[in-house]
Amino acid sequence: MSPTVLPPAPEDEKSDEETPANTGVSAGNFRVRNRRRSPEFTPVVMAAGCGSQMFELSNDRAGKTPKCMLPVANTPMIWYSVNFLIANKFEEIFVVVRQGDKDVIESYLTNTIRKLEHDVHIEYVCIEDDADLGTADSLRIVAPKTKSDLLVISSDLITKVSLSELANVHRANNAALTALIAPRYSVPTPDGRRKRNKKDDRDFIGLDPEDDRILYIANEKDIEDEISIKRGQLTRFPHMRLHTNLLDSHLYLVSRTTLSMLDNHPDVSMMRCELLPLLVRKQIKQIVNTNYTVFADRIYSKKQDTDEDSKHPDEYFDILSEPESVGCYVHHTDSFTVRVNQLHNYIKYNKAVSENMDDVIPKNGENCDISKQTQVGKCSRLGNSVKIAEKCSFKRSFIGNRVQIGPHCKIVDTVIMDDVTIEDNVSLTNCIVCKDVIIRNKCTLKDSRICDGFEVSSGSEFVGESLVADSEIPNMMSFSIYNSGQGSDAEDLSK
């Protein structure tokens, strides 16, 4: 990915002598660099998610891999967002993490940045493991630490978008919030068409075709029976187009006006589900026509004869008190963009990222012992210290660090994480094998997931199953296999 340099922000009003940035001192964990200009945007990586849609691979219990550290093409997914910011010349990055995950995330990022000799400082904003805080709550914590607008990026986002184009849209519209949207990624069929996976949660995004203003946004799982559009909104924007094939990438530019607004709405906890709809509602300020006056997406008669009729809702005064108009916009991109946040797409996105982000992910690892009689396909990737015996075959698969594989194994469209042991004559097709797993000899598994620390007995055969250690499932005695519900219609990636 070629680096994109954002134009510099205007100089601070203070003189060089009065600007703390010229002192070269540290303020807590925030290192102040010797520079005259403040950044126009301060990046914030959201990495405190528990991975509810990838529960079998990661959750918030002790001992489990944090979601942001799950490998994608043999690279922890958080590195893609951090590397994206480094490539765009950011020198200070905030990373929001859970307290219990901080050590492993900090250790990985520190070692990687040092190895690649990047000049960047990361401040970690820690959230208690049992705290029920959303992304908007995290912004409240970060906002006092900077005076610039925020660039908020999810740790599960992998993209090659030009950040300067997104910033230009934000500046041109003087926007309260600008979101990045992209076509939802899908694997093309043999005839070149792209078909949506029915298991994907679609985003419903309503846009004004004139200026790409956001008029409606919701995820399919948050919609119960129907989509409701306020009458005042349709009056103000009669040509709204509702898109279902676009992905809200969870990359946002957020203005200081929006951050100040959060202080007036302490009940807003989530950016996507609460803050964004709030900003969309505030776009409808005041519309006057022949018979009605519309205040904050409610319609009242223009004739107000009683005291009760003259009382306007709180939203009316809230909107009039805003110092400037509130505008939410999107920037469309056709650049490669995916969010690795759903289990059924995990293997597919490993392959897609490997094909599209070759300049970011490392080549095959070091200190590997691979038999000359073993075939490793060009679309496969190996981690460090991998040992593979003779007469094995690998196609479109990803092998983690310190993995040992016995002879006569066939592995296709499979992700194998760190410290896995696979004995001889094992066949894996379209499987996810988590860390510390042991697969005994003569096993055959297809469309299955083997979770942390599980041991598969010799001669086992499973199709469409999730194999979980007993201690991982509450109230589960000796039964340690449950059907994933995806065996019959799991996507065939071997074609």
XYZ file of C-alpha atoms in Angstrom:
495
model
C 0.000 0.000 0.000
C 1.531 3.272 -1.058
C 1.638 5.816 1.769
C -0.777 8.702 1.596
C 0.382 11.958 3.143
C -2.354 14.197 4.458
C -1.884 17.933 3.917
C -0.652 19.572 7.131
C -3.115 21.182 9.473
C -2.950 24.921 10.191
C -0.398 25.999 12.743
C -1.475 26.446 16.362
C -2.240 29.965 17.488
C 0.378 29.753 20.228
C 3.925 30.739 19.531
C 6.650 28.145 19.277
C 7.838 28.999 22.768
C 4.375 28.496 24.269
C 3.531 25.258 22.474
C 4.051 22.155 24.663
C 5.000 20.181 21.543
C 8.335 21.989 21.500
C 9.314 21.028 25.023
C 10.122 17.426 24.124
C 8.720 16.196 27.448
C 6.339 13.367 28.284
C 2.839 13.817 29.667
C 1.850 10.571 31.319
C 1.891 7.863 28.689
C 1.502 10.405 25.894
C 4.839 11.298 24.352
C 4.934 14.841 23.023
C 7.185 15.133 19.990
C 9.278 18.095 18.897
C 7.151 19.478 16.097
C 5.450 22.758 15.295
C 2.226 21.519 13.813
C -0.586 19.651 15.507
C -2.144 16.742 13.607
C -5.402 17.468 11.817
C -6.742 14.085 12.887
C -5.899 11.965 15.897
C -6.297 8.238 15.120
C -8.104 5.928 17.529
C -8.062 2.153 16.979
C -11.016 0.385 18.586
C -9.647 -2.969 19.802
C -11.745 -3.669 22.886
C -14.434 -5.732 21.151
C -15.187 -9.186 22.529
C -15.889 -10.754 19.151
C -19.460 -11.858 19.820
C -19.882 -13.012 16.215
C -16.634 -14.991 16.412
C -17.252 -16.455 19.838
C -15.749 -19.841 19.066
C -12.411 -18.272 18.146
C -12.254 -15.435 20.646
C -14.207 -14.099 23.603
C -13.652 -12.036 26.725
C -12.813 -14.885 29.065
C -9.305 -15.248 30.441
C -7.002 -17.369 28.361
C -8.711 -16.733 25.030
C -7.088 -14.903 22.141
C -8.369 -11.305 21.884
C -10.390 -10.842 18.715
C -7.989 -8.197 17.387
C -5.118 -10.705 17.709
C -6.748 -13.408 15.603
C -4.545 -14.107 12.578
C -5.589 -13.050 9.088
C -3.136 -14.379 6.501
C -0.778 -15.192 9.384
C -0.837 -11.612 10.692
C -2.846 -10.415 13.740
C -5.708 -8.383 12.340
C -4.934 -5.312 14.470
C -1.684 -4.840 12.543
C -3.581 -3.977 9.349
C -5.275 -0.948 10.931
C -2.117 0.178 12.751
C 0.001 -0.247 9.619
C -2.632 1.688 7.639
C -2.176 4.629 10.021
C 1.618 4.388 9.972
C 1.588 4.368 6.152
C -0.404 7.599 6.307
C 2.341 9.246 8.400
C 0.607 9.339 11.781
C 3.076 9.503 14.662
C 0.691 9.249 17.627
C -1.981 6.525 17.796
C -4.494 5.719 20.533
C -5.497 2.075 20.893
C -8.542 1.243 23.028
C -8.153 -2.196 24.645
C -9.542 -4.219 27.518
C -7.310 -4.274 30.576
C -6.838 -8.036 30.426
C -5.752 -7.890 26.765
C -3.334 -4.966 27.032
C -0.136 -6.929 27.688
C -0.406 -9.292 24.730
C -1.473 -6.513 22.319
C 1.176 -4.076 23.522
C 3.912 -6.720 23.357
C 3.042 -7.634 19.764
C 2.743 -4.054 18.484
C 5.898 -2.897 20.288
C 7.993 -5.734 18.902
C 6.610 -5.365 15.388
C 7.101 -1.591 15.280
C 10.636 -1.952 16.618
C 11.461 -4.667 14.098
C 10.195 -2.562 11.188
C 11.848 0.585 12.613
C 8.732 2.741 12.458
C 8.776 6.083 14.271
C 5.390 5.965 15.991
C 4.133 6.110 19.555
C 1.066 4.243 20.780
C -0.926 5.160 23.859
C -3.199 2.463 25.225
C -6.572 3.450 26.629
C -7.633 0.615 28.926
C -11.196 -0.398 29.725
C -11.998 -2.698 32.619
C -12.712 -6.243 31.478
C -16.214 -6.270 32.990
C -17.079 -2.672 32.016
C -20.100 -2.260 29.760
C -18.690 0.567 27.644
C -19.349 1.170 23.969
C -17.333 2.878 21.257
C -18.887 6.292 21.976
C -17.891 5.914 25.634
C -14.320 5.269 24.483
C -14.400 8.505 22.475
C -15.320 10.403 25.636
C -12.146 9.081 27.249
C -9.897 9.932 24.300
C -11.394 13.329 23.364
C -9.824 15.363 26.238
C -6.361 14.093 25.244
C -6.359 15.917 21.895
C -7.695 19.098 20.315
C -8.075 17.752 16.791
C -10.792 15.803 15.022
C -10.659 12.043 15.515
C -10.053 9.291 12.991
C -11.820 6.239 14.412
C -10.961 2.858 12.907
C -12.038 -0.624 13.931
C -9.270 -3.152 14.545
C -11.070 -5.681 12.305
C -10.955 -3.390 9.243
C -8.537 -4.218 6.421
C -8.497 -1.669 3.616
C -6.373 -0.064 0.896
C -8.424 3.133 0.697
C -6.813 6.518 0.090
C -7.183 8.378 3.361
C -6.580 11.752 1.708
C -9.755 11.333 -0.368
C -11.786 10.603 2.759
C -10.284 13.642 4.483
C -11.118 15.861 1.503
C -14.797 14.856 1.698
C -14.789 15.621 5.418
C -13.236 19.047 4.895
C -15.356 20.035 1.887
C -18.607 19.373 3.751
C -17.405 20.680 7.117
C -18.928 17.422 8.308
C -19.787 16.342 11.806
C -18.958 12.799 10.743
C -17.693 11.209 7.531
C -17.897 7.442 7.065
C -16.121 5.163 4.624
C -18.354 2.784 2.668
C -17.378 0.165 0.112
C -19.014 -2.592 -1.925
C -19.398 -5.713 0.192
C -16.691 -8.184 -0.763
C -17.749 -11.429 -2.382
C -15.927 -14.169 -4.258
C -16.710 -14.064 -7.992
C -18.394 -17.099 -9.522
C -16.867 -18.844 -12.575
C -18.975 -16.651 -14.870
C -17.649 -13.492 -13.206
C -20.709 -12.586 -11.130
C -20.552 -11.880 -7.426
C -23.150 -13.511 -5.216
C -23.982 -12.376 -1.693
C -23.666 -14.907 1.100
C -27.083 -15.129 2.773
C -25.410 -15.376 6.175
C -23.922 -11.875 5.845
C -25.498 -9.156 7.977
C -26.397 -6.463 5.457
C -26.067 -2.749 6.122
C -29.070 -0.643 5.127
C -27.640 2.763 4.157
C -29.883 5.580 2.950
C -28.089 8.351 1.044
C -29.007 11.616 -0.614
C -27.874 11.103 -4.244
C -27.001 14.793 -4.580
C -24.255 15.020 -1.955
C -23.913 11.540 -0.332
C -25.385 12.753 2.925
C -26.319 9.911 5.283
C -30.087 9.837 5.799
C -30.507 6.377 7.272
C -28.155 3.675 8.518
C -28.819 0.405 10.315
C -27.602 -3.173 10.306
C -29.928 -5.986 9.306
C -29.684 -7.664 12.720
C -30.935 -4.447 14.396
C -34.084 -4.256 12.247
C -37.019 -6.269 13.563
C -39.900 -6.180 11.072
C -39.755 -3.055 8.950
C -37.761 0.069 8.169
C -39.412 3.260 9.381
C -38.545 6.605 7.776
C -39.851 9.797 9.372
C -42.226 11.884 7.258
C -40.227 15.052 7.847
C -37.093 13.350 6.596
C -38.769 12.340 3.341
C -40.098 15.880 2.974
C -36.628 17.337 3.258
C -34.913 14.593 1.207
C -37.496 13.143 -1.206
C -34.980 11.249 -3.374
C -33.294 9.131 -0.729
C -31.769 5.898 -2.061
C -31.556 2.890 0.221
C -28.514 0.666 -0.443
C -28.156 -2.920 0.751
C -24.951 -3.891 -1.053
C -22.619 -1.467 0.735
C -20.424 -2.093 3.765
C -20.123 0.399 6.604
C -16.403 -0.121 7.151
C -16.348 1.428 10.661
C -13.782 4.009 9.594
C -15.004 7.457 10.610
C -13.715 11.014 10.745
C -15.389 12.684 13.733
C -15.398 16.441 14.300
C -14.908 18.260 17.602
C -18.518 19.450 17.350
C -19.665 15.839 17.490
C -17.369 15.078 20.416
C -18.828 18.066 22.296
C -22.303 16.793 21.501
C -21.503 13.548 23.328
C -21.286 15.495 26.586
C -24.904 16.573 26.118
C -26.029 13.001 25.475
C -24.578 10.809 28.253
C -26.985 8.012 27.310
C -25.263 7.549 23.931
C -22.883 4.611 24.291
C -22.408 3.134 20.786
C -21.205 4.996 17.695
C -22.975 2.910 15.097
C -26.264 2.161 16.859
C -26.783 5.418 18.778
C -24.439 8.286 17.856
C -24.799 7.966 14.091
C -28.646 7.851 14.160
C -28.599 10.841 16.524
C -26.510 12.852 14.079
C -28.753 11.825 11.196
C -31.839 13.068 13.076
C -30.158 16.368 13.815
C -29.696 17.021 10.098
C -33.405 17.787 9.792
C -33.379 21.220 11.369
C -36.428 23.198 10.304
C -38.625 22.926 7.226
C -41.497 25.234 6.489
C -44.198 24.657 3.905
C -47.749 25.864 3.392
C -49.473 23.868 6.080
C -46.881 22.425 8.409
C -43.697 23.206 10.239
C -41.361 20.273 10.806
C -39.288 20.312 13.987
C -36.705 17.565 14.450
C -38.439 14.908 12.344
C -41.869 15.593 13.913
C -44.701 17.452 12.168
C -46.851 20.067 13.913
C -49.657 22.237 12.614
C -48.609 25.740 11.677
C -51.623 27.108 13.521
C -50.937 27.053 17.263
C -53.968 28.295 19.186
C -53.345 26.728 22.594
C -50.517 26.819 25.070
C -50.149 23.060 24.697
C -49.759 23.360 20.932
C -47.090 26.017 21.312
C -44.831 23.723 23.290
C -42.112 22.386 21.032
C -40.258 19.186 21.813
C -36.829 19.245 23.412
C -35.283 18.153 20.137
C -36.320 21.476 18.566
C -34.433 23.567 21.094
C -31.545 21.108 21.032
C -31.178 21.562 17.286
C -31.480 25.354 17.393
C -28.787 25.461 20.063
C -26.267 23.759 17.793
C -23.531 26.265 16.789
C -23.542 25.016 13.197
C -25.445 22.641 10.988
C -24.830 18.956 11.540
C -23.926 16.963 8.463
C -23.064 13.283 8.093
C -21.551 12.144 4.813
C -19.947 9.102 3.224
C -16.991 8.533 0.975
C -17.342 5.698 -1.542
C -14.317 3.577 -2.334
C -13.762 0.697 -4.708
C -10.454 -0.169 -3.034
C -10.184 -3.526 -1.333
C -12.071 -3.273 1.982
C -13.270 -6.010 4.334
C -14.225 -6.339 7.984
C -13.189 -9.624 9.582
C -16.028 -9.787 12.083
C -18.097 -12.829 11.121
C -17.079 -16.438 11.571
C -18.461 -17.787 8.295
C -16.275 -15.329 6.339
C -13.073 -15.944 8.263
C -11.424 -18.423 5.882
C -12.625 -16.545 2.792
C -11.163 -13.268 4.076
C -7.841 -14.906 4.926
C -7.514 -15.835 1.278
C -8.758 -12.429 0.041
C -6.342 -10.525 2.272
C -3.466 -12.736 1.168
C -4.223 -11.885 -2.454
C -4.793 -8.142 -1.978
C -2.454 -7.109 0.871
C 0.736 -8.808 -0.178
C 2.766 -5.661 0.559
C 1.669 -5.697 4.220
C 1.822 -9.331 5.285
C 5.152 -11.139 5.718
C 6.404 -13.809 3.387
C 6.828 -17.409 4.517
C 8.372 -17.640 7.963
C 11.870 -18.336 9.163
C 13.464 -21.493 10.580
C 11.001 -23.806 8.830
C 11.751 -27.478 8.233
C 9.752 -28.556 5.173
C 10.275 -31.933 3.540
C 11.261 -31.760 -0.126
C 8.510 -34.285 -0.838
C 5.839 -31.913 0.473
C 3.886 -29.632 -1.864
C 2.957 -26.138 -0.658
C 0.674 -24.199 -3.017
C 1.573 -20.657 -4.000
C -1.551 -19.307 -2.244
C -0.535 -20.872 1.094
C 1.514 -19.117 3.782
C 3.696 -20.554 6.530
C 4.603 -19.039 9.899
C 7.896 -19.283 11.776
C 9.431 -22.553 12.990
C 6.995 -24.760 11.085
C 7.930 -28.425 10.728
C 6.217 -30.478 8.002
C 7.018 -34.127 7.252
C 7.124 -35.821 3.855
C 4.355 -36.312 1.289
C 1.994 -33.598 2.566
C -0.122 -31.315 0.384
C -1.225 -27.727 1.174
C -3.615 -25.673 -0.956
C -4.863 -22.169 -0.099
C -4.084 -22.699 3.596
C -2.423 -20.654 6.347
C -0.110 -22.316 8.863
C 0.787 -20.446 12.076
C 3.974 -20.419 14.119
C 5.534 -23.527 15.695
C 3.141 -25.922 13.965
C 4.198 -29.568 13.559
C 2.561 -31.719 10.863
C 3.186 -35.406 10.321
C 3.502 -37.278 7.014
C 0.783 -37.925 4.425
C -1.476 -35.017 5.438
C -3.763 -33.136 3.048
C -4.804 -29.628 4.040
C -7.069 -27.469 1.818
C -8.664 -24.046 2.480
C -7.768 -24.235 6.166
C -6.446 -21.808 8.795
C -4.145 -23.338 11.422
C -3.105 -21.084 14.307
C 0.008 -21.266 16.521
C 1.378 -24.266 18.416
C -0.768 -26.911 16.734
C 0.297 -30.553 16.418
C -1.100 -32.690 13.588
C -0.113 -36.326 13.339
C 0.076 -38.468 10.193
C -2.636 -39.181 7.603
C -4.881 -36.251 8.552
C -7.234 -34.558 6.057
C -8.526 -31.030 6.727
C -10.830 -29.196 4.313
C -12.317 -25.760 4.980
C -11.454 -25.904 8.694
C -10.282 -23.477 11.380
C -7.804 -24.972 13.853
C -7.145 -22.751 16.884
C -4.005 -22.612 18.989
C -2.675 -25.527 21.081
C -4.854 -28.088 19.289
C -3.713 -31.691 18.857
C -5.129 -33.772 15.986
C -4.241 -37.448 16.244
C -3.562 -39.674 13.257
C -6.022 -40.759 10.551
C -8.584 -37.999 11.209
C -10.812 -36.453 8.534
C -12.482 -33.075 9.163
C -14.457 -30.862 6.782
C -16.225 -27.514 7.317
C -15.338 -27.683 11.023
C -13.731 -25.589 13.748
C -11.454 -26.970 16.452
C -11.192 -24.515 19.340
C -8.281 -23.770 21.691
C -6.676 -26.735 23.418
C -8.934 -29.428 21.952
C -7.548 -32.901 21.243
C -9.106 -34.831 18.369
C -8.950 -38.587 18.908
C -7.387 -40.924 16.351
C -9.612 -41.939 13.443
C -12.238 -39.231 14.086
C -14.425 -37.963 11.236
C -16.393 -34.726 11.492
C -18.340 -32.610 9.013
C -19.772 -29.190 9.914
C -18.893 -29.417 13.619
C -17.361 -27.163 16.267
C -15.101 -29.026 18.659
C -14.732 -27.220 21.954
C -12.872 -28.171 25.142
C -15.293 -29.089 27.936
C -14.219 -26.221 30.164
C -15.173 -23.681 27.473
C -18.906 -24.522 27.562
C -20.764 -23.897 30.844
C -22.786 -26.826 32.253
C -21.240 -29.205 29.741
C -20.064 -32.493 31.218
C -18.285 -34.955 28.948
C -20.010 -33.938 25.699
C -17.605 -31.697 23.843
C -18.910 -31.596 20.266
C -21.846 -29.532 19.035
C -23.165 -28.977 15.553
C -22.316 -25.596 14.055
C -25.455 -25.524 11.954
C -23.410 -24.760 8.865
C -22.355 -28.203 7.705
C -24.982 -28.652 5.015
C -24.676 -25.261 3.362
C -21.136 -24.208 4.234
C -19.499 -22.301 1.412
C -17.254 -24.513 -0.697
C -13.951 -22.711 -1.025
C -12.129 -25.552 -2.750
C -13.507 -24.668 -6.146
